[in-house]
Short mmCIF file of C-alpha atoms in Angstrom, two decimals:
data_model
loop_
_atom_site.label_atom_id
_atom_site.label_comp_id
_atom_site.label_asym_id
_atom_site.label_seq_id
_atom_site.Cartn_x
_atom_site.Cartn_y
_atom_site.Cartn_z
CA MET A 24 -43.24 10.54 -47.48
CA ARG A 25 -45.29 10.78 -50.66
CA SER A 26 -45.95 13.97 -52.55
CA ALA A 27 -49.67 13.20 -52.97
CA PRO A 28 -52.42 12.03 -50.55
CA THR A 29 -52.73 8.57 -52.13
CA ILE A 30 -53.07 6.45 -48.98
CA LEU A 31 -56.72 6.01 -48.04
CA HIS A 32 -58.12 4.94 -44.69
CA LEU A 33 -61.74 3.79 -44.53
CA ASP A 34 -63.63 3.47 -41.25
CA MET A 35 -67.27 2.43 -41.40
CA ASP A 36 -69.48 4.58 -39.17
CA ALA A 37 -70.66 2.82 -35.96
CA PHE A 38 -70.60 -0.33 -38.08
CA PHE A 39 -72.51 -2.93 -36.05
CA ALA A 40 -75.11 -0.45 -34.80
CA SER A 41 -75.55 1.14 -38.24
CA ALA A 42 -76.06 -2.30 -39.79
CA GLU A 43 -78.76 -3.03 -37.21
CA GLN A 44 -80.49 0.29 -37.86
CA ALA A 45 -80.42 -0.30 -41.62
CA SER A 46 -81.82 -3.79 -41.08
CA LYS A 47 -84.57 -2.67 -38.69
CA PRO A 48 -86.59 0.39 -39.80
CA SER A 49 -88.09 0.88 -36.34
CA LEU A 50 -84.57 1.59 -34.91
CA ARG A 51 -83.50 4.24 -37.41
CA GLY A 52 -82.65 7.51 -35.68
CA LYS A 53 -82.82 5.84 -32.26
CA ALA A 54 -80.18 4.84 -29.71
CA VAL A 55 -78.88 1.32 -30.45
CA VAL A 56 -76.27 -0.58 -28.43
CA VAL A 57 -74.76 -3.87 -29.69
CA GLY A 58 -72.86 -6.21 -27.38
CA GLY A 59 -73.13 -8.90 -24.73
CA LEU A 60 -76.40 -8.46 -22.85
CA GLY A 61 -75.50 -10.44 -19.73
CA PRO A 62 -74.30 -8.84 -16.48
CA ARG A 63 -70.69 -9.26 -17.64
CA GLY A 64 -71.30 -8.10 -21.19
CA VAL A 65 -69.53 -5.14 -22.79
CA VAL A 66 -70.54 -2.73 -25.55
CA ALA A 67 -69.22 -3.70 -28.99
CA THR A 68 -70.65 -0.67 -30.83
CA ALA A 69 -73.02 2.17 -29.95
CA SER A 70 -74.93 4.21 -32.51
CA TYR A 71 -74.29 7.93 -32.65
CA GLU A 72 -77.65 8.48 -30.99
CA ALA A 73 -76.48 6.33 -28.05
CA ARG A 74 -73.12 8.10 -27.86
CA VAL A 75 -74.94 11.33 -26.98
CA PHE A 76 -75.68 9.69 -23.60
CA GLY A 77 -72.02 8.78 -23.07
CA VAL A 78 -72.21 5.15 -24.22
CA HIS A 79 -69.07 3.94 -26.01
CA SER A 80 -67.30 0.76 -27.13
CA ALA A 81 -65.76 -1.48 -24.42
CA MET A 82 -68.00 0.04 -21.73
CA PRO A 83 -69.62 -2.48 -19.36
CA MET A 84 -73.15 -3.15 -20.56
CA ALA A 85 -74.57 -2.50 -17.09
CA GLN A 86 -73.13 1.02 -17.19
CA ALA A 87 -74.53 1.58 -20.68
CA ARG A 88 -78.00 0.61 -19.48
CA ARG A 89 -77.77 3.15 -16.68
CA LEU A 90 -76.73 5.90 -19.10
CA ALA A 91 -79.24 5.04 -21.84
CA PRO A 92 -82.05 2.97 -20.31
CA ASN A 93 -84.35 3.46 -23.30
CA ALA A 94 -81.87 2.36 -25.98
CA ALA A 95 -82.37 -0.84 -27.98
CA TYR A 96 -79.90 -3.50 -26.75
CA LEU A 97 -79.03 -6.19 -29.27
CA VAL A 98 -76.78 -9.26 -29.44
CA PRO A 99 -74.21 -9.10 -32.29
CA ARG A 100 -74.90 -10.97 -35.54
CA GLY A 101 -71.33 -11.83 -36.52
CA ALA A 102 -72.04 -13.63 -39.79
CA PHE A 103 -74.23 -10.74 -40.94
CA TYR A 104 -71.53 -8.17 -40.25
CA ARG A 105 -68.91 -10.32 -41.97
CA SER A 106 -71.04 -10.56 -45.12
CA ILE A 107 -71.30 -6.75 -45.29
CA SER A 108 -67.57 -6.43 -44.60
CA GLU A 109 -66.83 -8.74 -47.55
CA GLN A 110 -68.83 -6.44 -49.82
CA VAL A 111 -66.91 -3.39 -48.59
CA MET A 112 -63.51 -5.09 -48.89
CA GLY A 113 -64.42 -6.13 -52.43
CA LEU A 114 -64.94 -2.46 -53.33
CA LEU A 115 -61.56 -1.60 -51.82
CA ARG A 116 -59.79 -4.35 -53.74
CA ALA A 117 -61.31 -3.01 -56.94
CA LEU A 118 -59.36 0.19 -56.26
CA SER A 119 -55.98 -1.40 -55.54
CA PRO A 120 -54.20 -4.72 -55.00
CA LEU A 121 -52.75 -3.26 -51.79
CA VAL A 122 -55.57 -3.37 -49.22
CA GLU A 123 -54.68 -3.83 -45.55
CA PRO A 124 -57.76 -4.77 -43.48
CA LEU A 125 -57.48 -3.85 -39.80
CA SER A 126 -60.87 -5.21 -38.76
CA LEU A 127 -64.27 -5.93 -40.30
CA ASP A 128 -64.97 -2.22 -40.71
CA GLU A 129 -61.56 -0.60 -41.21
CA ALA A 130 -58.78 -0.78 -43.80
CA PHE A 131 -55.92 1.05 -45.50
CA VAL A 132 -55.69 1.25 -49.31
CA ASP A 133 -52.69 2.28 -51.44
CA LEU A 134 -54.48 4.11 -54.26
CA GLU A 135 -51.27 4.77 -56.17
CA ALA A 136 -50.45 1.05 -56.40
CA GLY A 137 -53.74 0.41 -58.18
CA GLY A 138 -53.53 3.45 -60.45
CA ALA A 139 -56.68 4.84 -58.82
CA ALA A 140 -55.00 8.11 -57.75
CA TRP A 141 -51.76 9.93 -58.39
CA ASP A 142 -52.42 13.49 -57.17
CA ASP A 143 -54.73 15.48 -54.91
CA ALA A 144 -57.62 15.74 -57.39
CA SER A 145 -57.66 12.07 -58.38
CA ALA A 146 -57.42 11.00 -54.71
CA ARG A 147 -60.47 13.11 -53.83
CA LEU A 148 -62.42 11.61 -56.72
CA ALA A 149 -61.47 8.07 -55.67
CA GLY A 150 -62.50 8.75 -52.07
CA ALA A 151 -65.83 10.31 -53.07
CA LYS A 152 -66.62 7.45 -55.44
CA LEU A 153 -65.78 4.86 -52.80
CA ARG A 154 -68.16 6.44 -50.32
CA ALA A 155 -70.93 6.52 -52.92
CA ASP A 156 -70.28 2.90 -53.91
CA ILE A 157 -70.38 1.72 -50.28
CA ARG A 158 -73.71 3.49 -49.81
CA ALA A 159 -75.11 1.99 -53.02
CA VAL A 160 -73.97 -1.57 -52.30
CA THR A 161 -74.52 -1.82 -48.53
CA GLY A 162 -76.82 1.06 -47.60
CA LEU A 163 -74.29 2.11 -44.94
CA THR A 164 -71.89 5.04 -44.62
CA GLY A 165 -68.14 5.13 -44.17
CA SER A 166 -65.69 7.91 -43.39
CA VAL A 167 -62.61 8.33 -45.59
CA GLY A 168 -59.26 9.91 -44.81
CA LEU A 169 -56.63 10.63 -47.47
CA ALA A 170 -53.02 11.54 -46.78
CA ALA A 171 -49.42 10.78 -47.72
CA SER A 172 -48.98 8.24 -44.87
CA LYS A 173 -50.97 5.66 -42.96
CA MET A 174 -50.83 7.56 -39.68
CA LEU A 175 -52.19 10.75 -41.20
CA ALA A 176 -54.83 8.95 -43.29
CA LYS A 177 -56.22 7.39 -40.11
CA ILE A 178 -56.23 10.76 -38.34
CA ALA A 179 -58.05 12.23 -41.35
CA SER A 180 -60.77 9.57 -41.30
CA GLU A 181 -61.33 10.22 -37.60
CA GLN A 182 -61.80 13.91 -38.39
CA ALA A 183 -64.22 12.97 -41.17
CA LYS A 184 -66.62 11.11 -38.90
CA PRO A 185 -69.43 10.57 -39.36
CA ASP A 186 -70.02 10.11 -43.08
CA GLY A 187 -67.40 12.47 -44.47
CA LEU A 188 -64.13 12.75 -46.36
CA VAL A 189 -61.03 14.65 -45.21
CA VAL A 190 -57.83 15.17 -47.18
CA ILE A 191 -54.57 16.15 -45.46
CA GLU A 192 -52.47 17.82 -48.11
CA PRO A 193 -48.73 17.08 -48.12
CA GLY A 194 -46.82 19.95 -46.52
CA THR A 195 -49.54 20.74 -43.97
CA GLU A 196 -48.93 17.76 -41.66
CA ARG A 197 -46.77 19.41 -38.98
CA ALA A 198 -49.12 22.37 -38.57
CA LEU A 199 -52.09 20.00 -38.29
CA LEU A 200 -50.49 17.61 -35.79
CA GLY A 201 -48.83 20.19 -33.54
CA PRO A 202 -51.74 21.20 -31.27
CA MET A 203 -53.22 17.69 -31.11
CA SER A 204 -53.08 15.54 -27.99
CA VAL A 205 -50.26 13.01 -27.72
CA ARG A 206 -52.98 10.32 -27.63
CA THR A 207 -53.59 11.07 -31.32
CA LEU A 208 -50.39 9.27 -32.32
CA PRO A 209 -50.39 5.49 -32.89
CA GLY A 210 -48.98 3.54 -29.97
CA VAL A 211 -49.80 6.19 -27.34
CA GLY A 212 -52.31 4.52 -25.07
CA PRO A 213 -53.32 5.41 -21.52
CA THR A 214 -50.06 4.18 -19.93
CA THR A 215 -47.71 5.95 -22.38
CA GLY A 216 -49.94 9.01 -22.27
CA ASP A 217 -49.61 9.13 -18.45
CA HIS A 218 -45.80 8.86 -18.69
CA LEU A 219 -45.71 11.78 -21.09
CA ARG A 220 -48.19 13.85 -19.07
CA ARG A 221 -46.11 13.43 -15.90
CA ALA A 222 -43.13 14.73 -17.90
CA GLY A 223 -45.13 17.80 -18.90
CA ILE A 224 -45.74 16.63 -22.47
CA HIS A 225 -49.37 16.99 -23.58
CA THR A 226 -49.34 17.85 -27.30
CA VAL A 227 -47.56 16.58 -30.40
CA ASP A 228 -45.64 19.87 -30.62
CA GLU A 229 -44.33 19.28 -27.09
CA ILE A 230 -43.11 15.80 -28.13
CA ALA A 231 -41.09 17.37 -30.95
CA GLU A 232 -39.77 20.06 -28.59
CA ALA A 233 -38.70 17.51 -25.97
CA GLY A 234 -36.35 15.91 -28.47
CA GLU A 235 -35.53 12.33 -29.37
CA ASP A 236 -33.06 11.74 -26.52
CA GLU A 237 -35.62 12.73 -23.88
CA LEU A 238 -38.26 10.46 -25.42
CA VAL A 239 -35.82 7.53 -25.46
CA ARG A 240 -35.06 8.17 -21.78
CA LEU A 241 -38.77 8.25 -20.93
CA LEU A 242 -40.08 5.43 -23.13
CA GLY A 243 -37.13 3.30 -24.21
CA LYS A 244 -35.18 3.19 -27.43
CA ALA A 245 -37.65 1.66 -29.89
CA HIS A 246 -40.75 3.47 -28.66
CA GLY A 247 -38.95 6.78 -28.18
CA HIS A 248 -37.43 6.79 -31.69
CA GLY A 249 -40.74 5.82 -33.30
CA LEU A 250 -42.80 8.37 -31.40
CA TYR A 251 -40.41 11.21 -32.19
CA ALA A 252 -40.55 10.37 -35.90
CA MET A 253 -44.35 10.36 -35.88
CA ALA A 254 -44.44 13.71 -34.07
CA LEU A 255 -42.47 15.08 -37.03
CA ALA A 256 -45.10 13.51 -39.35
CA HIS A 257 -42.59 10.89 -40.57
CA ASP A 258 -44.33 7.58 -41.26
CA GLU A 259 -42.91 5.34 -43.97
CA ARG A 260 -44.97 2.24 -43.16
CA PRO A 261 -46.25 0.64 -46.38
CA VAL A 262 -49.75 -0.68 -46.93
CA VAL A 263 -49.40 -4.46 -46.51
CA ALA A 264 -51.91 -6.48 -48.52
CA GLU A 265 -51.73 -9.76 -46.62
CA ARG A 266 -51.37 -10.26 -42.89
CA GLU A 267 -50.47 -13.82 -41.94
CA THR A 268 -53.09 -15.40 -39.73
CA LYS A 269 -51.31 -16.78 -36.69
CA SER A 270 -54.22 -18.42 -34.89
CA VAL A 271 -57.92 -19.16 -35.04
CA SER A 272 -59.86 -19.16 -31.78
CA VAL A 273 -63.27 -18.73 -30.20
CA GLU A 274 -64.26 -18.03 -26.61
CA ASP A 275 -67.36 -17.39 -24.51
CA THR A 276 -67.84 -15.47 -21.27
CA TYR A 277 -70.64 -16.78 -19.07
CA ASP A 278 -73.11 -14.62 -17.17
CA VAL A 279 -72.95 -17.01 -14.22
CA ASP A 280 -69.89 -19.05 -13.24
CA ILE A 281 -70.10 -22.69 -14.38
CA HIS A 282 -69.41 -25.16 -11.55
CA ASP A 283 -70.68 -28.39 -13.09
CA ARG A 284 -67.69 -30.24 -14.56
CA VAL A 285 -69.90 -32.01 -17.11
CA ARG A 286 -71.26 -28.67 -18.32
CA VAL A 287 -67.71 -27.29 -18.60
CA GLY A 288 -66.75 -30.29 -20.73
CA LEU A 289 -69.75 -29.84 -23.01
CA GLU A 290 -68.96 -26.15 -23.45
CA VAL A 291 -65.37 -27.00 -24.43
CA GLN A 292 -66.65 -29.49 -27.03
CA ARG A 293 -69.02 -26.89 -28.45
CA LEU A 294 -66.24 -24.30 -28.64
CA ALA A 295 -63.96 -26.82 -30.35
CA ASP A 296 -66.59 -27.40 -33.04
CA ARG A 297 -67.02 -23.63 -33.56
CA CYS A 298 -63.26 -23.20 -33.81
CA VAL A 299 -63.00 -25.91 -36.47
CA ARG A 300 -65.83 -24.33 -38.49
CA ARG A 301 -63.94 -21.04 -38.47
CA LEU A 302 -60.71 -22.85 -39.34
CA ARG A 303 -62.28 -24.59 -42.32
CA GLY A 304 -63.97 -21.38 -43.42
CA ALA A 305 -60.53 -19.82 -43.72
CA GLY A 306 -59.17 -22.83 -45.61
CA LEU A 307 -56.65 -23.55 -42.86
CA SER A 308 -55.55 -26.33 -40.52
CA GLY A 309 -53.31 -26.29 -37.48
CA ARG A 310 -50.99 -28.37 -35.31
CA THR A 311 -51.38 -26.88 -31.83
CA ILE A 312 -54.63 -26.95 -29.86
CA VAL A 313 -54.97 -24.33 -27.12
CA LEU A 314 -57.44 -24.29 -24.23
CA LYS A 315 -58.11 -21.08 -22.28
CA VAL A 316 -59.87 -21.12 -18.90
CA ARG A 317 -60.65 -18.05 -16.80
CA ARG A 318 -61.70 -19.10 -13.32
CA TYR A 319 -64.00 -17.53 -10.75
CA ASP A 320 -61.13 -15.47 -9.27
CA PHE A 321 -60.17 -14.01 -12.71
CA SER A 322 -57.03 -16.16 -12.88
CA THR A 323 -56.53 -17.27 -16.48
CA LEU A 324 -54.88 -20.56 -17.45
CA THR A 325 -53.84 -21.75 -20.90
CA ARG A 326 -52.92 -25.28 -21.87
CA SER A 327 -51.73 -26.50 -25.26
CA GLU A 328 -51.03 -29.74 -27.10
CA THR A 329 -49.11 -30.07 -30.38
CA LEU A 330 -50.19 -32.80 -32.80
CA ARG A 331 -48.03 -34.73 -35.27
CA GLY A 332 -49.21 -32.51 -38.12
CA PRO A 333 -51.89 -30.02 -39.13
CA THR A 334 -55.56 -30.98 -38.89
CA ASP A 335 -58.98 -29.47 -39.42
CA ASP A 336 -60.85 -32.49 -38.06
CA SER A 337 -63.39 -31.57 -35.38
CA GLY A 338 -63.04 -34.93 -33.63
CA VAL A 339 -59.28 -34.49 -33.26
CA VAL A 340 -59.65 -30.96 -31.92
CA ARG A 341 -62.43 -31.97 -29.51
CA GLU A 342 -60.38 -34.84 -28.08
CA ALA A 343 -57.27 -32.69 -27.67
CA ALA A 344 -59.30 -29.95 -25.94
CA ALA A 345 -60.83 -32.55 -23.60
CA ARG A 346 -57.38 -33.86 -22.66
CA LEU A 347 -56.22 -30.34 -21.92
CA LEU A 348 -59.28 -29.73 -19.75
CA ASP A 349 -58.38 -32.76 -17.65
CA SER A 350 -55.30 -30.88 -16.43
CA VAL A 351 -57.26 -27.83 -15.20
CA ASP A 352 -58.98 -27.53 -11.82
CA THR A 353 -62.40 -25.93 -12.35
CA THR A 354 -63.99 -26.75 -9.00
CA GLY A 355 -64.24 -23.08 -7.96
CA GLY A 356 -66.19 -22.13 -11.06
CA VAL A 357 -65.41 -20.97 -14.60
CA ARG A 358 -66.33 -17.57 -16.06
CA LEU A 359 -64.70 -17.89 -19.53
CA LEU A 360 -63.68 -20.74 -21.82
CA GLY A 361 -61.86 -20.63 -25.14
CA VAL A 362 -60.49 -23.06 -27.71
CA GLY A 363 -57.94 -22.08 -30.35
CA VAL A 364 -55.68 -23.58 -32.99
CA THR A 365 -52.20 -22.27 -33.84
CA GLY A 366 -49.33 -23.46 -36.03
CA LEU A 367 -51.53 -22.88 -39.05
CA ALA A 368 -51.07 -24.30 -42.52
CA ASP A 369 -53.15 -24.49 -45.69
CA TYR A 370 -53.15 -28.28 -45.77
CA THR A 371 -53.99 -31.26 -43.54
CA GLN A 372 -52.32 -34.60 -42.91
CA GLU A 373 -54.77 -37.36 -43.67
CA ASP A 374 -53.40 -39.74 -41.04
CA LEU A 375 -54.63 -37.39 -38.34
CA PHE A 376 -58.21 -37.94 -39.41
CA ALA A 377 -57.96 -41.41 -37.92
CA GLN A 378 -57.13 -40.10 -34.45
CA ALA A 379 -60.74 -39.34 -33.65
CA ALA A 380 -61.74 -42.92 -34.41
CA GLU A 381 -58.89 -44.69 -32.61
CA ARG A 382 -60.97 -45.31 -29.49
CA GLY A 383 -63.41 -47.49 -31.43
CA ASP A 384 -60.87 -49.43 -33.49
CA ALA A 385 -60.49 -52.19 -30.86
CA ALA A 386 -64.19 -53.04 -30.96
CA GLY A 387 -65.25 -54.98 -34.05
CA ALA A 388 -68.29 -54.09 -36.07
CA GLU A 389 -70.00 -57.22 -34.70
CA ASP A 390 -70.05 -55.65 -31.24
CA VAL A 391 -72.16 -52.67 -32.27
CA ASP A 392 -75.43 -54.38 -31.39
CA ASP A 393 -74.21 -54.91 -27.83
CA VAL A 394 -74.15 -51.17 -27.15
CA PRO A 395 -77.32 -50.16 -25.31
CA ALA A 396 -79.50 -47.74 -27.23
CA ALA A 397 -79.34 -44.18 -26.00
CA GLU A 398 -82.47 -42.84 -24.38
CA PRO A 399 -84.26 -40.16 -26.39
CA ALA A 400 -82.99 -36.72 -25.47
CA ALA A 401 -85.36 -34.39 -23.73
CA PRO A 402 -86.53 -31.56 -25.97
CA VAL A 403 -84.49 -28.40 -25.54
CA GLU A 404 -86.36 -25.12 -25.24
CA ARG A 405 -85.49 -22.88 -28.17
CA ARG A 406 -83.51 -19.75 -27.27
CA TRP A 407 -84.55 -16.53 -28.96
CA VAL A 408 -81.74 -13.97 -29.03
CA SER A 409 -82.49 -10.24 -28.97
CA GLY A 410 -81.94 -8.68 -32.37
CA HIS A 411 -81.64 -11.94 -34.29
CA ASP A 412 -83.77 -12.81 -37.31
CA VAL A 413 -86.86 -15.01 -37.35
CA THR A 414 -89.63 -15.86 -39.74
CA HIS A 415 -93.26 -16.71 -39.02
CA ALA A 416 -95.50 -18.80 -41.25
CA GLU A 417 -98.20 -16.11 -41.24
CA TYR A 418 -96.44 -12.81 -40.55
CA GLY A 419 -93.18 -13.28 -42.47
CA HIS A 420 -89.74 -11.91 -41.58
CA GLY A 421 -88.97 -10.19 -38.28
CA TRP A 422 -86.53 -9.90 -35.42
CA VAL A 423 -86.59 -10.75 -31.74
CA GLN A 424 -87.21 -7.78 -29.44
CA GLY A 425 -87.01 -9.89 -26.29
CA SER A 426 -87.98 -13.13 -24.63
CA GLY A 427 -88.69 -14.57 -21.20
CA LEU A 428 -91.29 -16.35 -19.09
CA GLY A 429 -92.01 -18.70 -21.95
CA ARG A 430 -92.80 -15.90 -24.42
CA VAL A 431 -90.94 -14.23 -27.27
CA THR A 432 -91.75 -10.80 -28.69
CA VAL A 433 -91.09 -10.20 -32.39
CA ARG A 434 -91.25 -7.08 -34.55
CA PHE A 435 -92.12 -7.93 -38.14
CA GLU A 436 -90.28 -5.69 -40.61
CA THR A 437 -87.65 -5.85 -43.33
CA PRO A 438 -84.89 -3.43 -44.43
CA ASP A 439 -87.11 -1.92 -47.15
CA SER A 440 -90.41 -1.89 -45.23
CA GLU A 441 -92.04 0.64 -42.94
CA PRO A 442 -91.56 0.12 -39.17
CA GLY A 443 -93.39 -3.11 -38.40
CA ARG A 444 -95.91 -4.36 -35.88
CA VAL A 445 -95.00 -6.22 -32.69
CA ARG A 446 -96.49 -9.58 -31.75
CA THR A 447 -95.84 -12.02 -28.90
CA PHE A 448 -95.76 -15.83 -29.17
CA ARG A 449 -95.01 -18.87 -27.06
CA VAL A 450 -91.31 -19.76 -27.27
CA ASP A 451 -92.29 -23.17 -28.71
CA ASP A 452 -94.69 -21.79 -31.35
CA PRO A 453 -94.25 -24.19 -34.31
CA ASP A 454 -94.85 -21.40 -36.83
CA LEU A 455 -91.86 -19.37 -35.59
CA GLU A 456 -88.38 -20.28 -36.83
CA PRO A 457 -84.89 -18.74 -36.82
CA ALA A 458 -84.03 -17.07 -40.14
CA GLU A 459 -81.07 -15.75 -42.10
CA PRO A 460 -80.60 -11.95 -42.25
CA LEU A 461 -82.00 -10.18 -45.31
CA PRO A 462 -79.66 -8.07 -47.48
CA LEU A 463 -79.72 -4.38 -46.64
CA VAL A 464 -79.83 -3.39 -50.31
CA ALA A 465 -81.54 -5.41 -53.02
CA PRO A 466 -78.89 -6.69 -55.46
CA ARG A 467 -78.61 -4.57 -58.59
CA PRO A 468 -76.12 -4.35 -61.44
CA GLY A 469 -73.38 -1.71 -61.22
CA VAL A 470 -72.58 0.93 -58.63
CA ALA A 471 -72.04 4.69 -58.65
CA GLU A 472 -70.34 6.10 -61.72
CA GLU A 473 -66.78 7.42 -61.65
CA GLY A 474 -66.60 10.73 -59.80
CA GLU A 475 -70.31 10.69 -58.85
CA PRO A 476 -70.93 12.54 -55.58
CA SER A 477 -72.31 10.70 -52.58
CA ALA A 478 -75.96 9.86 -53.18
CA ASP A 479 -76.87 11.04 -49.70
CA GLY A 480 -75.23 14.43 -50.05
CA GLY A 481 -72.48 13.45 -47.59
CA ARG A 482 -69.84 16.02 -46.78
CA VAL A 483 -66.60 16.27 -48.72
CA ARG A 484 -64.18 18.36 -46.70
CA ALA A 485 -60.55 19.28 -47.09
CA GLY A 486 -58.16 19.39 -44.19
#
C-alpha cells in the first residue's frame, strides 16, 4: 500500500443523462431517462432527478415509465457520448501516462506515475483541478476519489457523488471499511453477498472476523483469499494503462420477434457493416467472425468461423456472417442478433480482400450487360429517434421529442440557448434533416489554472 492517496478514480455523474441535460436546456433540472424505448428496453442511465422516483440503471424501461411517467425518455447517442469521453480521457492522460479506463465515464489514474501528486496536499490539488477542467471543457461534472489503492479510490468516488471530491487518508482505511456492507467490496455481487449473509456475515468487519480459512471454505480458494485481503484494506493492484481489446461486436434487441428469414438476413448484414466500422475505427482487424442469435424462447446460440488471416473488409465479414446464419434455425422468431470479430490484430492480409469478390470472378466483364437492371427501390420513410439531433431550414438546430402517425415533434434549442419552442412537421418534410450533435461548450483556449477551485463551487470533502 502507498503512503499517500495518489490513486485517483473518476466517475462522471449520471453521464448519459447529464450530457442530454447539458445539450437540451429544456431538460435541465428535470427527470431524464436514457435507454432503449421499446417494450424490451432497459435503462442505461437515469438523471438524479429521475432517481428520486426509484429509476436506476439496468431497470426495465416499462418499470421506469411506471415509476416516473412524466420523465423525458431518450434513445442513447453513442457517438456523442464517446466524443465527450475522449475529451475527459485526454484530461486524465495529461495528468499521468497510467490511465486505466473502465468505461466511457470511469477511469483510474496513477497520479504519482505522472508526477502530478506525491502527498495528500498535491493529490487534493490535482483532484480539484481535474474537476474544474472537466467542467470547463465539457460542461459536465465528475466525482473524484483519492486513496492509496484502486479499491479505496473507487469507494471514495462513490461517497463523493454527485459532483464532489473525497480523500481517504492512508491509515484510516480499516476504520472506514469496517461498518460498510460486504457489497461494498469489489467482486461481491448478489450471489456472493447471499452466501455471506446466510453465513451471518453482513459487514466488512465481520469478513475480517470470520477469518481467511472460513472465507475459503465458503467461497473457494481464490475468491476467499482475495476477499479477506480486501477486507483488511490490502489492494496492491496497479493502474494498468492499456487493456488489450479481445473482441469487437455489435448487437440489437428487437421490440417484436423477427420471423421473416429475409429480414433476419438483412439485419445480420447491417450488423456486420456496423461491426466493421467499429473495427476500422479502432484500427484493428480480426480472424474469427462470430454470430449471436437469441431466439423467441430466450435460448441463445453462437456460431463462429475462422478465416485464413485477419481482415477488416465488410464484404468478407458479411459473407461469413451469412454462412453462419445458414446453420441456425430461426423459424420460431428472433429477439436479438449480434455480429462480432475476435482474434484481433493491427494489420490485415490483402489476399482476404478478394474473398468478397470471388463469387463474381467466374463471370467476365462482357456479361455485365446481361444482368437485368434492378427495379428502383421504394422510398423508405425516415425514422426520427427521440432525443436525436435535427436541423430545419427555417428554425435551425433542434432535437426530436417524439414521432408517430406520420408526424414528428421537434424542440428547437441549442446547448447555449434558452429553452426552445416546439413545432410539429410531417415525417417527410424536406426542410427537416438529421444533424450532428453540437458541442456542449464552445471551444476555447486553455482550461482552469493549477489549483483553481471548481468553477461551480462544487464540494471538496475529506474522508
